[in-house]
Coordinates of C-alpha atoms in Angstrom, one line a residue:
M18 CA -58.8 50.3 -109.7
R19 CA -60.1 47.5 -112.0
A20 CA -63.7 48.7 -111.5
I21 CA -62.7 52.2 -112.5
C22 CA -61.0 51.0 -115.6
R23 CA -64.0 48.9 -116.6
F24 CA -66.3 51.8 -116.1
L25 CA -64.2 54.1 -118.3
F26 CA -64.1 51.4 -121.0
L27 CA -67.8 51.0 -121.0
C28 CA -68.3 54.8 -121.3
V29 CA -65.9 55.0 -124.2
L30 CA -67.7 52.0 -125.9
A31 CA -71.1 53.6 -125.4
S32 CA -70.0 57.0 -126.8
G33 CA -68.7 55.2 -129.9
V34 CA -71.9 53.4 -130.5
L35 CA -73.9 56.6 -130.2
A36 CA -71.6 58.4 -132.6
A37 CA -72.0 55.7 -135.2
R38 CA -75.8 55.8 -134.9
A39 CA -75.8 59.6 -135.3
Q40 CA -73.6 59.4 -138.4
A41 CA -75.8 56.7 -140.0
Q42 CA -79.0 58.8 -139.3
S43 CA -77.4 61.9 -140.9
A44 CA -76.5 59.8 -144.0
N45 CA -80.0 58.6 -144.4
D46 CA -81.4 62.1 -144.1
S47 CA -79.1 63.5 -146.8
A48 CA -79.7 60.7 -149.3
P49 CA -81.9 61.7 -152.4
Q50 CA -85.5 60.5 -152.1
S51 CA -86.1 59.4 -155.7
A52 CA -89.0 57.2 -154.9
V53 CA -91.0 59.9 -153.2
T54 CA -93.4 61.8 -155.4
A55 CA -95.4 64.9 -154.9
P56 CA -98.4 64.5 -152.7
G57 CA -101.5 63.6 -154.6
V58 CA -99.5 62.2 -157.6
L59 CA -98.7 58.5 -158.1
S60 CA -95.4 57.2 -159.5
S61 CA -97.0 56.7 -162.9
G62 CA -98.0 60.3 -163.1
Q63 CA -101.7 59.8 -162.3
A64 CA -103.4 61.9 -159.6
A65 CA -104.1 60.0 -156.4
P66 CA -107.4 60.4 -154.7
V67 CA -107.3 62.9 -151.9
Q68 CA -108.6 61.4 -148.7
K69 CA -110.8 63.6 -146.5
P70 CA -110.0 63.7 -142.8
A71 CA -112.4 61.7 -140.7
E72 CA -115.0 63.8 -139.0
P73 CA -115.2 63.6 -135.3
M74 CA -118.1 61.9 -133.6
R75 CA -120.7 64.2 -132.3
L76 CA -123.7 63.8 -130.0
S77 CA -126.7 66.0 -130.6
I78 CA -130.1 66.0 -128.8
N79 CA -132.9 67.8 -130.6
L80 CA -136.2 68.6 -129.1
E81 CA -138.5 69.1 -132.1
G82 CA -142.1 70.1 -131.9
A83 CA -145.0 67.8 -132.5
E84 CA -146.0 67.0 -136.1
K85 CA -149.7 67.6 -135.2
P86 CA -151.0 70.5 -133.2
A87 CA -153.2 68.2 -131.1
Q88 CA -150.2 66.4 -129.7
M89 CA -147.7 67.6 -127.1
S90 CA -144.1 68.4 -128.2
V91 CA -141.3 66.0 -127.3
A92 CA -139.9 68.4 -124.7
V93 CA -143.3 68.5 -122.9
Q94 CA -143.6 64.7 -123.1
I95 CA -140.1 64.3 -121.5
V96 CA -141.0 66.7 -118.7
I97 CA -144.2 64.8 -118.0
L98 CA -142.4 61.5 -118.1
M99 CA -139.8 62.6 -115.6
T100 CA -142.6 64.0 -113.4
L101 CA -144.4 60.6 -113.5
L102 CA -141.2 58.8 -112.6
S103 CA -140.8 61.0 -109.6
V104 CA -144.3 60.6 -108.4
A105 CA -144.7 56.9 -109.4
P106 CA -144.3 55.7 -105.8
S107 CA -147.1 58.0 -104.7
L108 CA -149.3 56.7 -107.5
V109 CA -148.6 53.1 -106.4
L110 CA -149.3 53.9 -102.8
L111 CA -152.5 56.0 -103.2
M112 CA -154.3 54.7 -106.3
T113 CA -154.0 51.0 -105.9
S114 CA -154.6 48.3 -103.3
F115 CA -151.2 48.8 -101.8
T116 CA -152.3 51.0 -98.9
R117 CA -154.8 48.5 -97.4
I118 CA -152.5 45.5 -97.8
V119 CA -149.4 47.0 -96.2
I120 CA -151.3 48.4 -93.3
V121 CA -153.0 45.1 -92.5
L122 CA -149.8 43.2 -92.8
G123 CA -148.2 45.7 -90.4
F124 CA -151.0 45.1 -87.9
V125 CA -150.5 41.4 -88.1
R126 CA -146.9 41.8 -87.2
T127 CA -147.7 44.1 -84.3
A128 CA -150.5 41.9 -83.0
L129 CA -148.2 38.9 -82.9
G130 CA -145.7 40.8 -80.9
V131 CA -142.7 40.4 -83.2
P132 CA -142.0 43.8 -84.6
S133 CA -139.0 42.6 -86.7
A134 CA -140.4 39.4 -88.2
P135 CA -141.2 39.5 -91.0
S136 CA -138.9 42.4 -91.9
N137 CA -140.1 45.6 -93.6
Q138 CA -138.6 44.5 -96.9
I139 CA -140.7 41.3 -96.8
I140 CA -143.8 43.2 -95.9
I141 CA -143.4 45.7 -98.7
G142 CA -142.4 43.1 -101.2
L143 CA -145.4 40.9 -100.4
S144 CA -147.7 44.0 -100.6
L145 CA -146.3 44.9 -104.0
F146 CA -146.8 41.5 -105.5
L147 CA -150.3 41.2 -104.1
T148 CA -151.0 44.7 -105.5
F149 CA -149.8 43.7 -109.0
F150 CA -152.0 40.6 -108.7
I151 CA -155.1 42.4 -107.7
M152 CA -154.6 45.3 -110.1
G153 CA -153.8 43.0 -113.0
P154 CA -157.2 43.3 -114.8
T155 CA -157.1 47.1 -114.3
F156 CA -153.6 47.4 -115.7
D157 CA -154.5 45.2 -118.6
R158 CA -157.4 47.6 -119.5
V159 CA -155.1 50.6 -119.2
N160 CA -152.5 48.9 -121.5
K161 CA -155.2 47.9 -124.1
D162 CA -157.3 51.0 -124.2
A163 CA -154.7 53.7 -123.6
L164 CA -151.0 52.7 -123.9
Q165 CA -151.1 50.5 -127.0
P166 CA -153.2 53.0 -129.1
Y167 CA -150.9 55.8 -128.1
L168 CA -147.7 53.8 -129.0
A169 CA -149.3 52.9 -132.3
G170 CA -150.1 56.6 -133.1
K171 CA -153.8 56.0 -133.1
A172 CA -154.5 58.3 -130.1
T173 CA -153.1 61.5 -128.9
S174 CA -151.4 61.9 -125.5
S175 CA -154.5 63.7 -124.0
E176 CA -156.8 61.0 -125.3
A177 CA -154.6 58.3 -123.9
M178 CA -154.5 60.0 -120.5
D179 CA -158.3 60.2 -120.4
K180 CA -158.7 56.6 -121.4
A181 CA -156.2 55.5 -118.8
T182 CA -158.0 57.3 -116.1
V183 CA -161.3 55.5 -116.7
P184 CA -160.3 52.0 -115.4
M185 CA -158.4 53.4 -112.5
K186 CA -161.3 55.5 -111.5
E187 CA -163.7 52.6 -111.7
F188 CA -161.4 50.5 -109.4
M189 CA -161.2 53.3 -106.8
L190 CA -164.9 54.0 -106.9
K191 CA -165.7 50.3 -106.1
Q192 CA -163.7 50.6 -102.9
T193 CA -164.7 54.2 -101.9
R194 CA -167.5 55.0 -99.4
T195 CA -170.2 57.3 -100.5
R196 CA -169.8 59.6 -97.4
D197 CA -166.2 60.2 -98.3
L198 CA -167.1 61.2 -101.9
E199 CA -169.8 63.5 -100.7
Y200 CA -167.5 65.1 -98.2
F201 CA -164.8 65.9 -100.8
L202 CA -167.5 67.1 -103.3
E203 CA -168.8 69.5 -100.8
L204 CA -165.3 70.6 -99.8
G205 CA -164.4 71.3 -103.4
G206 CA -167.7 73.2 -104.1
Y207 CA -169.1 70.7 -106.5
G208 CA -172.8 70.3 -106.8
P209 CA -174.6 67.0 -107.4
T210 CA -172.4 65.1 -109.8
A211 CA -172.9 61.8 -111.6
V212 CA -170.5 59.0 -110.9
K213 CA -169.0 59.0 -114.4
D214 CA -168.3 62.7 -114.1
L215 CA -166.5 62.7 -110.8
P216 CA -163.2 64.5 -111.1
I217 CA -160.1 62.5 -110.3
R218 CA -158.9 65.0 -107.7
V219 CA -162.1 64.1 -105.7
V220 CA -161.9 60.3 -106.2
I221 CA -158.3 59.9 -105.1
P222 CA -158.5 61.5 -101.6
A223 CA -161.9 59.8 -100.9
F224 CA -160.4 56.4 -102.0
V225 CA -157.4 56.9 -99.6
I226 CA -159.6 57.8 -96.7
S227 CA -161.8 54.8 -97.3
E228 CA -158.8 52.5 -97.6
L229 CA -157.4 53.7 -94.3
Q230 CA -160.8 53.1 -92.6
T231 CA -161.1 49.6 -94.0
A232 CA -157.5 48.7 -93.1
F233 CA -158.0 49.8 -89.5
Q234 CA -161.2 47.8 -89.2
M235 CA -159.4 44.7 -90.4
G236 CA -156.6 45.4 -88.0
F237 CA -159.0 45.6 -85.1
L238 CA -160.4 42.2 -85.9
L239 CA -156.9 40.8 -86.2
F240 CA -156.0 42.1 -82.7
L241 CA -158.9 40.5 -80.9
P242 CA -157.7 36.8 -80.7
F243 CA -154.2 37.8 -79.7
L244 CA -155.6 40.2 -77.2
I245 CA -157.6 37.4 -75.6
I246 CA -154.4 35.3 -75.3
D247 CA -152.6 38.2 -73.6
F248 CA -155.5 38.5 -71.1
L249 CA -155.5 34.8 -70.3
V250 CA -151.7 34.7 -69.8
S251 CA -151.7 37.8 -67.6
S252 CA -154.5 36.3 -65.4
V253 CA -152.7 33.0 -65.0
L254 CA -149.4 34.7 -64.1
M255 CA -151.2 36.9 -61.5
A256 CA -152.9 33.9 -60.0
L257 CA -149.6 32.1 -59.7
G258 CA -148.0 35.1 -58.1
M259 CA -145.5 35.5 -61.0
M260 CA -145.9 39.2 -61.2
M261 CA -142.3 39.8 -62.3
M262 CA -142.6 37.6 -65.3
P263 CA -143.4 39.7 -68.5
P264 CA -146.7 38.5 -70.0
N265 CA -145.4 39.2 -73.5
V266 CA -142.6 36.6 -73.2
V267 CA -145.1 33.9 -72.1
S268 CA -147.9 34.8 -74.5
L269 CA -145.6 35.0 -77.6
P270 CA -145.3 31.2 -78.1
F271 CA -149.0 30.7 -77.7
K272 CA -149.7 33.5 -80.3
L273 CA -147.4 31.9 -82.8
L274 CA -148.9 28.5 -82.2
L275 CA -152.4 29.8 -82.7
F276 CA -151.3 31.6 -85.9
V277 CA -149.6 28.5 -87.3
L278 CA -152.5 26.2 -86.5
V279 CA -155.1 28.3 -88.2
D280 CA -152.8 28.9 -91.2
G281 CA -152.8 32.6 -90.5
W282 CA -150.9 33.9 -93.6
H283 CA -153.3 32.0 -96.0
L284 CA -156.3 33.4 -94.2
I285 CA -155.0 37.0 -94.2
V286 CA -154.0 37.0 -97.8
K287 CA -157.2 35.3 -98.8
S288 CA -159.3 37.9 -96.9
L289 CA -157.3 40.8 -98.4
V290 CA -157.7 39.6 -102.0
Q291 CA -161.4 38.8 -101.6
S292 CA -162.0 42.2 -100.0
F293 CA -161.1 43.8 -103.3
L294 CA -162.6 41.2 -105.7
N295 CA -166.0 41.3 -103.9

């Protein structure tokens, strides 16, 4: 009973407070607003400056044409840039020393008999850094002769592309066999062509074929010492009558020992770098 009485008392008190607030609000609304003046007029009678509403922020992308007819428009340059970004991995793989390096390092791992050490990430990372080291002078020439003049506005896009092709073509021709160049020239229907006039679509496939041939030759030479160890271990196991013992398990420590004693990684990297510098 007491709880009910308290509840009724609180309800009455709350209704009284709400009624008082409503009455005070109505009194404020009905009071004369003497201090309020017309919009745009100050209390002294002077006109107030009208503030313009803030304009919303807008994002606009304009593709304007080139200022000179010899240059490509911005839209075409963006399309070419996006295309280069999509084919950049192929350019790194096929127009640099990356192909030979990654194949030889893969052969080393297979010859040792450890297909997971070093991992693929380490093989590819080492190949990329060696590629950047070997291709450093060529990239510097491309930057100096083609990229910087183009960014400074001293050369058009077509001229920069032609100048950038020259050092890349020279690098590839130094590593390309003559028979591969002659084959693709014959396949493309070209006649006798000077070296400086060779088209890039002939140089690139010939360079890739030559790199594959050179990489497999180096891989064969890498397999020979480890193959001899496999033969020796197999012969010893057969002589001892241990035919159930896998030869790979026994020969693996000897392969690793030989590889470490001769400082194998240093010799392989040295041979790879010198094969391009020479």
